[in-house]
PDB file of C-alpha atoms in Angstrom:
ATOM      1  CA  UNK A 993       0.000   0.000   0.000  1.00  0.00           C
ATOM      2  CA  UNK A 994       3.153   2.402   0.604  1.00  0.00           C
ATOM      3  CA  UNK A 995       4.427   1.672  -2.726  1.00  0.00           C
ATOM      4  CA  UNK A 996       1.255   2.248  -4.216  1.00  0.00           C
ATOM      5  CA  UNK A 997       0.939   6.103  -2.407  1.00  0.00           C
ATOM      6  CA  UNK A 998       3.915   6.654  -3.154  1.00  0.00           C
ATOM      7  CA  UNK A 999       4.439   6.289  -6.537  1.00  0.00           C
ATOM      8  CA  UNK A1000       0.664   7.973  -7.073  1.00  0.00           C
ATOM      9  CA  UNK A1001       2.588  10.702  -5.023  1.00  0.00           C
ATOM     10  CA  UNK A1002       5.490  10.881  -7.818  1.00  0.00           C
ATOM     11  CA  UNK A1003       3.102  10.508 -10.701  1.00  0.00           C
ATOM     12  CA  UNK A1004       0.884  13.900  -9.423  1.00  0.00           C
ATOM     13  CA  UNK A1005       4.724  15.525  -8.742  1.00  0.00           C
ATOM     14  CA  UNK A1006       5.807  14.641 -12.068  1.00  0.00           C
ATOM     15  CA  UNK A1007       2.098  16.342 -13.482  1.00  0.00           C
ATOM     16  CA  UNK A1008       2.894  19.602 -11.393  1.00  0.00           C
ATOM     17  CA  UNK A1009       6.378  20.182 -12.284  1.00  0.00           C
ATOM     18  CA  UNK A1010       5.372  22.848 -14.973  1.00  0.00           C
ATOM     19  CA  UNK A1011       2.749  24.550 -12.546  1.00  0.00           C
ATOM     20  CA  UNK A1012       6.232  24.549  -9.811  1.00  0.00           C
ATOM     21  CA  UNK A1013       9.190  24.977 -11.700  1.00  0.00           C
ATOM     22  CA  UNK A1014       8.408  28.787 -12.184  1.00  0.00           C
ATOM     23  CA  UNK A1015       8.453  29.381  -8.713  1.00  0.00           C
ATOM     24  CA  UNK A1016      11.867  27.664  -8.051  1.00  0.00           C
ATOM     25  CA  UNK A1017      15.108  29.587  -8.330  1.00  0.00           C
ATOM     26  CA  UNK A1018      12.836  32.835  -9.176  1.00  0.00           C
ATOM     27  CA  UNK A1019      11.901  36.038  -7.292  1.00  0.00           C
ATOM     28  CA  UNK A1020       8.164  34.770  -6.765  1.00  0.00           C
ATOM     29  CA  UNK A1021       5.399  35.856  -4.139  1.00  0.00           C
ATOM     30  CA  UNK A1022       4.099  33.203  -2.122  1.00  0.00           C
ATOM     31  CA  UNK A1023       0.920  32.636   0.114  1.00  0.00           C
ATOM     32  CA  UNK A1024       0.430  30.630   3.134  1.00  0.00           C
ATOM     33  CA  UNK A1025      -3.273  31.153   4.909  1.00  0.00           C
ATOM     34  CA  UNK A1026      -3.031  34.729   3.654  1.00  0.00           C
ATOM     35  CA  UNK A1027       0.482  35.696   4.684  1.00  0.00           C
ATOM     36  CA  UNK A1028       2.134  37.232   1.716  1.00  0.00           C
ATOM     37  CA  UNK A1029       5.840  35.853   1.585  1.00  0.00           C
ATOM     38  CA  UNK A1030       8.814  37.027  -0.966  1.00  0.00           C
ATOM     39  CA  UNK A1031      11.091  34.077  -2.435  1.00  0.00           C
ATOM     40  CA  UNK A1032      14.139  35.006  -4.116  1.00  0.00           C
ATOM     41  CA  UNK A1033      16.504  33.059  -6.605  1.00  0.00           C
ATOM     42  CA  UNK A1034      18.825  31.724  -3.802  1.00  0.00           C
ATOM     43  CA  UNK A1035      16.245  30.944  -1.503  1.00  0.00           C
ATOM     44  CA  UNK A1036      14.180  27.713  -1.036  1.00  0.00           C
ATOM     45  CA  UNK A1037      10.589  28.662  -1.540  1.00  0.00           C
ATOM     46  CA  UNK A1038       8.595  27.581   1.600  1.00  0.00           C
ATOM     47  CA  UNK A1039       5.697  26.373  -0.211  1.00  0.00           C
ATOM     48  CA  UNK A1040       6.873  24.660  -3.135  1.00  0.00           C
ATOM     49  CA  UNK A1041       9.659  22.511  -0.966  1.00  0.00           C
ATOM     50  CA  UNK A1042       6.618  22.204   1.495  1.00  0.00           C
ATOM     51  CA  UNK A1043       8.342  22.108   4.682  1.00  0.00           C
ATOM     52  CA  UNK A1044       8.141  25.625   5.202  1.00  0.00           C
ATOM     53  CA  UNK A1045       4.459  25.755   5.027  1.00  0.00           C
ATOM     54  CA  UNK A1046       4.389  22.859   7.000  1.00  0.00           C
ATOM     55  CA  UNK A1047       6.554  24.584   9.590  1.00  0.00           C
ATOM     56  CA  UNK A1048       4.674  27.672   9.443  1.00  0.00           C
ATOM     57  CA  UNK A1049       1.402  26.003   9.870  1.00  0.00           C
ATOM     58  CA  UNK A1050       2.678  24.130  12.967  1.00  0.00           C
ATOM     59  CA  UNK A1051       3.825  27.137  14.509  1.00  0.00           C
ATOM     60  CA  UNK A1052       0.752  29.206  13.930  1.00  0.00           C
ATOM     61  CA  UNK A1053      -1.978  26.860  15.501  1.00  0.00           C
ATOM     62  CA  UNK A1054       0.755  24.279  18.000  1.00  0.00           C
ATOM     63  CA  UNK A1055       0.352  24.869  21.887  1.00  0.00           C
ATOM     64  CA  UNK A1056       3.972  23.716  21.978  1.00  0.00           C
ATOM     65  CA  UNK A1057       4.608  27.323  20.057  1.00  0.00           C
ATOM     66  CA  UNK A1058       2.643  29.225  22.549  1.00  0.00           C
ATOM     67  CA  UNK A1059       4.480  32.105  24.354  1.00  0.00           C
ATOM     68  CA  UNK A1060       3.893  32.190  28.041  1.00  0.00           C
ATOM     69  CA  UNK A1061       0.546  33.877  29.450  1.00  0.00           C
ATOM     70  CA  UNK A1062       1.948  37.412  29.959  1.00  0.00           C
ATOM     71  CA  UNK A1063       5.729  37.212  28.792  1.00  0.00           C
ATOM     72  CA  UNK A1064       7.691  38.086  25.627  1.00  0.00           C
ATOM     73  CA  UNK A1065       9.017  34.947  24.598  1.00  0.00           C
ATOM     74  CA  UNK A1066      12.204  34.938  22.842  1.00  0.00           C
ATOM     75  CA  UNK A1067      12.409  32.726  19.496  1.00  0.00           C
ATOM     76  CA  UNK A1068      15.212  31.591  17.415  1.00  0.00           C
ATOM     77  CA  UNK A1069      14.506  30.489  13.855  1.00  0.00           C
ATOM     78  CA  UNK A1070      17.407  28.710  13.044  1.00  0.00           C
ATOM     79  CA  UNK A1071      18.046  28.569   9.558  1.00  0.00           C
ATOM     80  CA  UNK A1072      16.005  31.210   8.548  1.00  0.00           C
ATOM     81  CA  UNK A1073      15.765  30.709   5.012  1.00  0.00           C
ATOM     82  CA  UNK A1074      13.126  33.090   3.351  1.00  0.00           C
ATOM     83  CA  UNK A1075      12.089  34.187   7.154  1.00  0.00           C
ATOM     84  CA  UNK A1076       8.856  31.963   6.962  1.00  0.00           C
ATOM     85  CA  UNK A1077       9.402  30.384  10.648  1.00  0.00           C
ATOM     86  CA  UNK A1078      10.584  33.890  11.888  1.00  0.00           C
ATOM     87  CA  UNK A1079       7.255  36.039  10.165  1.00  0.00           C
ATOM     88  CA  UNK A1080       4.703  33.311  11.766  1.00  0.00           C
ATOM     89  CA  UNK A1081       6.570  33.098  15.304  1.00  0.00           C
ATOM     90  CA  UNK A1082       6.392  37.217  15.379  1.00  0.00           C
ATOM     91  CA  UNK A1083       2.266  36.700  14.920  1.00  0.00           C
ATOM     92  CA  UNK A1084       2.363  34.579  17.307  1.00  0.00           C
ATOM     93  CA  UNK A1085       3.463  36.725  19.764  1.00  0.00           C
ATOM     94  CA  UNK A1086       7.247  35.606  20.225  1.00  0.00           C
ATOM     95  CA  UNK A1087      10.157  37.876  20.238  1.00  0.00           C
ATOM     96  CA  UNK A1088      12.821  36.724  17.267  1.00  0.00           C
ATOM     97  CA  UNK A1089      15.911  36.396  16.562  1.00  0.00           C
ATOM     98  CA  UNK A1090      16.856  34.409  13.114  1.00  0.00           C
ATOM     99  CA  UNK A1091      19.841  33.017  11.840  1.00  0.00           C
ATOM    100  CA  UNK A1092      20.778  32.084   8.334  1.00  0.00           C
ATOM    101  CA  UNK A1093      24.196  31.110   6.480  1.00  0.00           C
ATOM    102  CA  UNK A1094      23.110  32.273   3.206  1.00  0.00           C
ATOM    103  CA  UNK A1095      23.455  36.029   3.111  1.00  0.00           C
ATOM    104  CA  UNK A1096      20.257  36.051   0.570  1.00  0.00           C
ATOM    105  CA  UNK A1097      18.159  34.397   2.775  1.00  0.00           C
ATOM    106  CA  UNK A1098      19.083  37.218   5.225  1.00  0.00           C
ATOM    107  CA  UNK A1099      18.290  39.464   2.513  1.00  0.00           C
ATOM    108  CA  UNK A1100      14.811  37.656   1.738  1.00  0.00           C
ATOM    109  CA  UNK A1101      13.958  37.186   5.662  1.00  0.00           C
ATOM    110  CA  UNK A1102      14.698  40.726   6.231  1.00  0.00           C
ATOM    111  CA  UNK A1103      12.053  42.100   3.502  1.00  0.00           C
ATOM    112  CA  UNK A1104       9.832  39.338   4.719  1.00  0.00           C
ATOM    113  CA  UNK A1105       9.930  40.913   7.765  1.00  0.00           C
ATOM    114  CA  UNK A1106       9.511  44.351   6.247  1.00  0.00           C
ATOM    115  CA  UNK A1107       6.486  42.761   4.051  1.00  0.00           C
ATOM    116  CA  UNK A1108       4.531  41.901   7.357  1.00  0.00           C
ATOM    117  CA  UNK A1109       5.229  45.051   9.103  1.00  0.00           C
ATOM    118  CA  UNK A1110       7.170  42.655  12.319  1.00  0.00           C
ATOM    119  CA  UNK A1111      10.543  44.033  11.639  1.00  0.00           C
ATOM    120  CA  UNK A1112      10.212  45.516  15.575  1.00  0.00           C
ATOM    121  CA  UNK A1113       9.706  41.705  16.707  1.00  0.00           C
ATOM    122  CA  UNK A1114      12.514  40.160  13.930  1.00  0.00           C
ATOM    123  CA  UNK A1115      16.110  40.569  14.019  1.00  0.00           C
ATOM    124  CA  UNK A1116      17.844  38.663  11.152  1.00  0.00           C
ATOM    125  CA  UNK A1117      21.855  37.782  11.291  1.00  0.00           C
ATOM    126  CA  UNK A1118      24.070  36.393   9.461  1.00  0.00           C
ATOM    127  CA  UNK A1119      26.539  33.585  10.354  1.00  0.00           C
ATOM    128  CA  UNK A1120      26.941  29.502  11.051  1.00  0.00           C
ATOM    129  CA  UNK A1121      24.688  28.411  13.357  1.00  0.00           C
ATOM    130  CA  UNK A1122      25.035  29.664  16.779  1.00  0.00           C
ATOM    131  CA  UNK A1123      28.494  31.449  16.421  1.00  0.00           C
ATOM    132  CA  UNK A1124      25.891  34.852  15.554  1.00  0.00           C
ATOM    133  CA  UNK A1125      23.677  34.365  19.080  1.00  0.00           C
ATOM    134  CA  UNK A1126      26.536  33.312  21.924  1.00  0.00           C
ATOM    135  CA  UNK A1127      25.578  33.432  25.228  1.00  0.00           C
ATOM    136  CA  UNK A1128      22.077  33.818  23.725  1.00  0.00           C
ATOM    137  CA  UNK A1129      19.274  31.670  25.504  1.00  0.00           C
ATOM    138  CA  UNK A1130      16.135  31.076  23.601  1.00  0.00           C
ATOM    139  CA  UNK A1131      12.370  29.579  25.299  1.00  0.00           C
ATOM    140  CA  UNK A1132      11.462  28.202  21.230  1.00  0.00           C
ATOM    141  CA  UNK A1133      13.801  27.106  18.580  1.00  0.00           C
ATOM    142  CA  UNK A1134      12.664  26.471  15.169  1.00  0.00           C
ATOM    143  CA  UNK A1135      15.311  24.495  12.605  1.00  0.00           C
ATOM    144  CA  UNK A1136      14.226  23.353   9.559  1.00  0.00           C
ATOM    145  CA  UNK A1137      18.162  21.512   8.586  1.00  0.00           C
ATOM    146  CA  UNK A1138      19.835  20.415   5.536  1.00  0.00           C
ATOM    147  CA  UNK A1139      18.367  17.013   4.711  1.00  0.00           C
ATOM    148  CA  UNK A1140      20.974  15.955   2.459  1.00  0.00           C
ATOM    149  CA  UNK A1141      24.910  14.984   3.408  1.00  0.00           C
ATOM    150  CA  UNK A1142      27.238  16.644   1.113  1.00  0.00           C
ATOM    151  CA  UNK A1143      28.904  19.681   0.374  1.00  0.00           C
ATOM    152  CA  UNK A1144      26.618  21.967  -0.808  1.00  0.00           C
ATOM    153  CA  UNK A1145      27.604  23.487  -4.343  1.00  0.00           C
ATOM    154  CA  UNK A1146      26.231  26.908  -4.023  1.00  0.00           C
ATOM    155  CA  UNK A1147      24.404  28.923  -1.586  1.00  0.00           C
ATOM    156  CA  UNK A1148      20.747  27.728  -3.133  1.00  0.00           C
ATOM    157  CA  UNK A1149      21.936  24.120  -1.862  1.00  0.00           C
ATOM    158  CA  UNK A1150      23.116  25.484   1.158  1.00  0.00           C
ATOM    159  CA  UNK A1151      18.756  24.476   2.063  1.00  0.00           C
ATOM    160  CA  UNK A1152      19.868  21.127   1.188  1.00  0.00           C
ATOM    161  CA  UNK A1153      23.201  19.699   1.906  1.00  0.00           C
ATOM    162  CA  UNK A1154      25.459  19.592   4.675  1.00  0.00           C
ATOM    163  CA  UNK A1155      28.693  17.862   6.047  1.00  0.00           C
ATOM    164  CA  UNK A1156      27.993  18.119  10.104  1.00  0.00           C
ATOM    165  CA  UNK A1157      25.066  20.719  10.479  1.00  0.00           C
ATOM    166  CA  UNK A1158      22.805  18.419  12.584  1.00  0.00           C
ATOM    167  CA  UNK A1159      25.904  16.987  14.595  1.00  0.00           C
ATOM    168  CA  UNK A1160      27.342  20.931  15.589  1.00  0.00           C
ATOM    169  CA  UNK A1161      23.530  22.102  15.943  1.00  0.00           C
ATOM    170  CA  UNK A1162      22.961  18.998  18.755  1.00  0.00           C
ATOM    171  CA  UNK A1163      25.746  20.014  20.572  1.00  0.00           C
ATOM    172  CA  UNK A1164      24.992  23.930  20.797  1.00  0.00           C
ATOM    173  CA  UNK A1165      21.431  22.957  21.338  1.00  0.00           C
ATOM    174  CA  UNK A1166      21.297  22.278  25.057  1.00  0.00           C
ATOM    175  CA  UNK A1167      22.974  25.407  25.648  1.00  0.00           C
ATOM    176  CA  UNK A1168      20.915  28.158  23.948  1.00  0.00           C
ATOM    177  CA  UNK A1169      17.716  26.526  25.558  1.00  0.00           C
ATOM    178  CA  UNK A1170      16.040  28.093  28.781  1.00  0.00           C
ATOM    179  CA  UNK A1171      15.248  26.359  31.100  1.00  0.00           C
ATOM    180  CA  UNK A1172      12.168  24.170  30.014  1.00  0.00           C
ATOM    181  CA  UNK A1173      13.183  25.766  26.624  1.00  0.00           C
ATOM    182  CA  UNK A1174      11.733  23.468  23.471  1.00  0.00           C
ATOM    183  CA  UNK A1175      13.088  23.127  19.792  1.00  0.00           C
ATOM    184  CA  UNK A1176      10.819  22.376  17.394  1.00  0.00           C
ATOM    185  CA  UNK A1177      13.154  20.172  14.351  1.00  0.00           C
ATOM    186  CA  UNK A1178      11.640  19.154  11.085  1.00  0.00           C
ATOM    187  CA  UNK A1179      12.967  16.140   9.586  1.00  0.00           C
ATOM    188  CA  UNK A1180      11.917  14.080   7.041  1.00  0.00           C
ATOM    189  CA  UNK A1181      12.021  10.415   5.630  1.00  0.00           C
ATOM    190  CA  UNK A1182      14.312  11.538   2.390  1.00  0.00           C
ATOM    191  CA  UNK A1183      17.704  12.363   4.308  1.00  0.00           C
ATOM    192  CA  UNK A1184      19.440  11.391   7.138  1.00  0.00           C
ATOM    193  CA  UNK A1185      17.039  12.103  10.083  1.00  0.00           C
ATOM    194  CA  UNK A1186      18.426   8.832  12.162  1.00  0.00           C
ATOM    195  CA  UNK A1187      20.904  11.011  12.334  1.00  0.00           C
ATOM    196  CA  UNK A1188      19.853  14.229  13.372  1.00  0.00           C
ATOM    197  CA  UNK A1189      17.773  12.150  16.260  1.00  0.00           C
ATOM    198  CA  UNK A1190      21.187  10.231  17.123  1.00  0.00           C
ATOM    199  CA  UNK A1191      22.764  13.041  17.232  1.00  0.00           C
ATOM    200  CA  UNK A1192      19.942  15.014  19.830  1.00  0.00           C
ATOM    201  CA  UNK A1193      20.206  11.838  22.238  1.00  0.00           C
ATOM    202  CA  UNK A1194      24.010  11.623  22.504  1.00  0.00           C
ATOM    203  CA  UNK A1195      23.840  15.604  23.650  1.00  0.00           C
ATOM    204  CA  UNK A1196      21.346  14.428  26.601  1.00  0.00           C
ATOM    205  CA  UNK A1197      18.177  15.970  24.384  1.00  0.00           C
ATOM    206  CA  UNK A1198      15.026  14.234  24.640  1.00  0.00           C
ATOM    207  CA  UNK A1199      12.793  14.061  21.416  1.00  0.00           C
ATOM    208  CA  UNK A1200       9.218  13.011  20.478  1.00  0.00           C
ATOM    209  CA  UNK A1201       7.176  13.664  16.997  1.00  0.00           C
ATOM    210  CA  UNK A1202       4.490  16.217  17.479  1.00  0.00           C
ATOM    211  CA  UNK A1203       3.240  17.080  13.781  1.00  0.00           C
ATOM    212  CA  UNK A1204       3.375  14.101  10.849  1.00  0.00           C
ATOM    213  CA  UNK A1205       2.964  14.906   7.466  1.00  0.00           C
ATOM    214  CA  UNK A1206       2.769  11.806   5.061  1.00  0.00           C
ATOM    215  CA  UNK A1207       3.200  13.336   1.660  1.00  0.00           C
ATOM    216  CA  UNK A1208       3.330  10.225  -0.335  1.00  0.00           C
ATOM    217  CA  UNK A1209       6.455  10.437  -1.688  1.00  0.00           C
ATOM    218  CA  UNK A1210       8.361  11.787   1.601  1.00  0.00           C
ATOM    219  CA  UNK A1211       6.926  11.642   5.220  1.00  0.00           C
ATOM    220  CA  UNK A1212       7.546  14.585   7.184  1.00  0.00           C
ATOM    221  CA  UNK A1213       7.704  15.297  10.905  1.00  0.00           C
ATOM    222  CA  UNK A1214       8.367  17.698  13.509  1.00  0.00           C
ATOM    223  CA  UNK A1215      10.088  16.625  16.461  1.00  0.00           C
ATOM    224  CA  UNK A1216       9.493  18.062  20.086  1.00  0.00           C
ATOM    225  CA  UNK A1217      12.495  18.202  21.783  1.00  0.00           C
ATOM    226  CA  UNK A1218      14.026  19.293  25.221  1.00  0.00           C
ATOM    227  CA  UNK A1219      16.719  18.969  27.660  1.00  0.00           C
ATOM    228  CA  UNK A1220      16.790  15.560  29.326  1.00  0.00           C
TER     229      UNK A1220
END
């Protein structure tokens, strides 16, 4: 029955791929539930790659992204990529700070910010990881990683591919988190996420999956995790 969803899942991919292909590797406008969202060239576009939207989605209606009663929460979208996970975690209520490696995806989660007048609750940098935030401690993390081991071939694939990204991101983990901090990781069933979860339990980090999204050809999840 897998087999069968999944190559139906392929078959309707293969009939979109004109209808998507315009909106990858161009400067495109994107909705999700009536946010307006700017992709660029260099940028993964958060609704055509889907995990994004997903992401988005998850933060926007999940208790486990709800700021506490009365507080300013402080956020880190991790990864930042078109600012997606940084615009809907500002909406929420949530004070953030987001970090890309890709100086256009700074670029694009800057105007994103601009676009949805939050640029007072957003504050985009530039660097690997945490070496941008030290010291920092966050309640919510959002990452959305690299899926793919590899070296990445240009800064587009930099969404993609990745040497030691989940490794390095499990070890600075436990120490940006608050106490009873939460990450919120998507991973999905094309990549290595065994290894991302191997790497979260040899730092101490406990993980569960919270949201599940079987897309036919790809399943994915977001994990819940927090200090052991």
């Amino acid at each position: 029955m897998r087999m069968v969803r999944r190559t139906i899942a392929f078959a309707w991919l293969y009939l979109k791929r004109p209808f998507l292909l315009p909106r990858v590797r161009k400067p495109v406008m994107e909705r999700i539930d009536g946010v307006s969202l700017v992709s660029i060239p260099d940028v993964l576009n958060p609704v055509v790659f889907r995990g994004g939207e997903l992401l988005a989605r998850t933060v926007a209606a999940s208790p486990l992204a709800d700021p506490a009663s009365g507080q300013t929460g402080r956020a880190l979208d991790m990864g930042t990529g078109s600012g997606v996970g940084a615009v809907f975690l500002a909406r929420r209520g949530w004070q953030v700070t987001a970090v890309d490696l890709n100086p256009e995806a700074v670029r694009c989660a800057r105007v994103n910010a601009l676009l949805n007048r939050l640029e007072d609750r957003i504050d985009v940098r530039l660097g690997d990881l945490f070496a941008p935030i030290p010291d920092e401690r966050f309640d919510l993390i959002l990452f959305n990683p690299p899926f793919f081991r590899g070296e990445p071939k240009g800064l587009f694939d930099l969404a993609w591919r990745a040497t030691d990204v989940m490794e390095r991101f499990a070890a600075g983990l436990p120490g940006a988190l608050t106490d009873g901090g939460r990450a919120l990781i998507l991973l999905s069933t094309d990549g290595d996420a065994a290894g991302m979860l191997r790497a979260l339990e040899e730092n101490g980090l406990k993980h569960e999956p919270a949201v599940r999204k079987d897309y036919g050809n790809e399943v994915m999840t977001i994990h819940h995790v927090r200090k052991g």
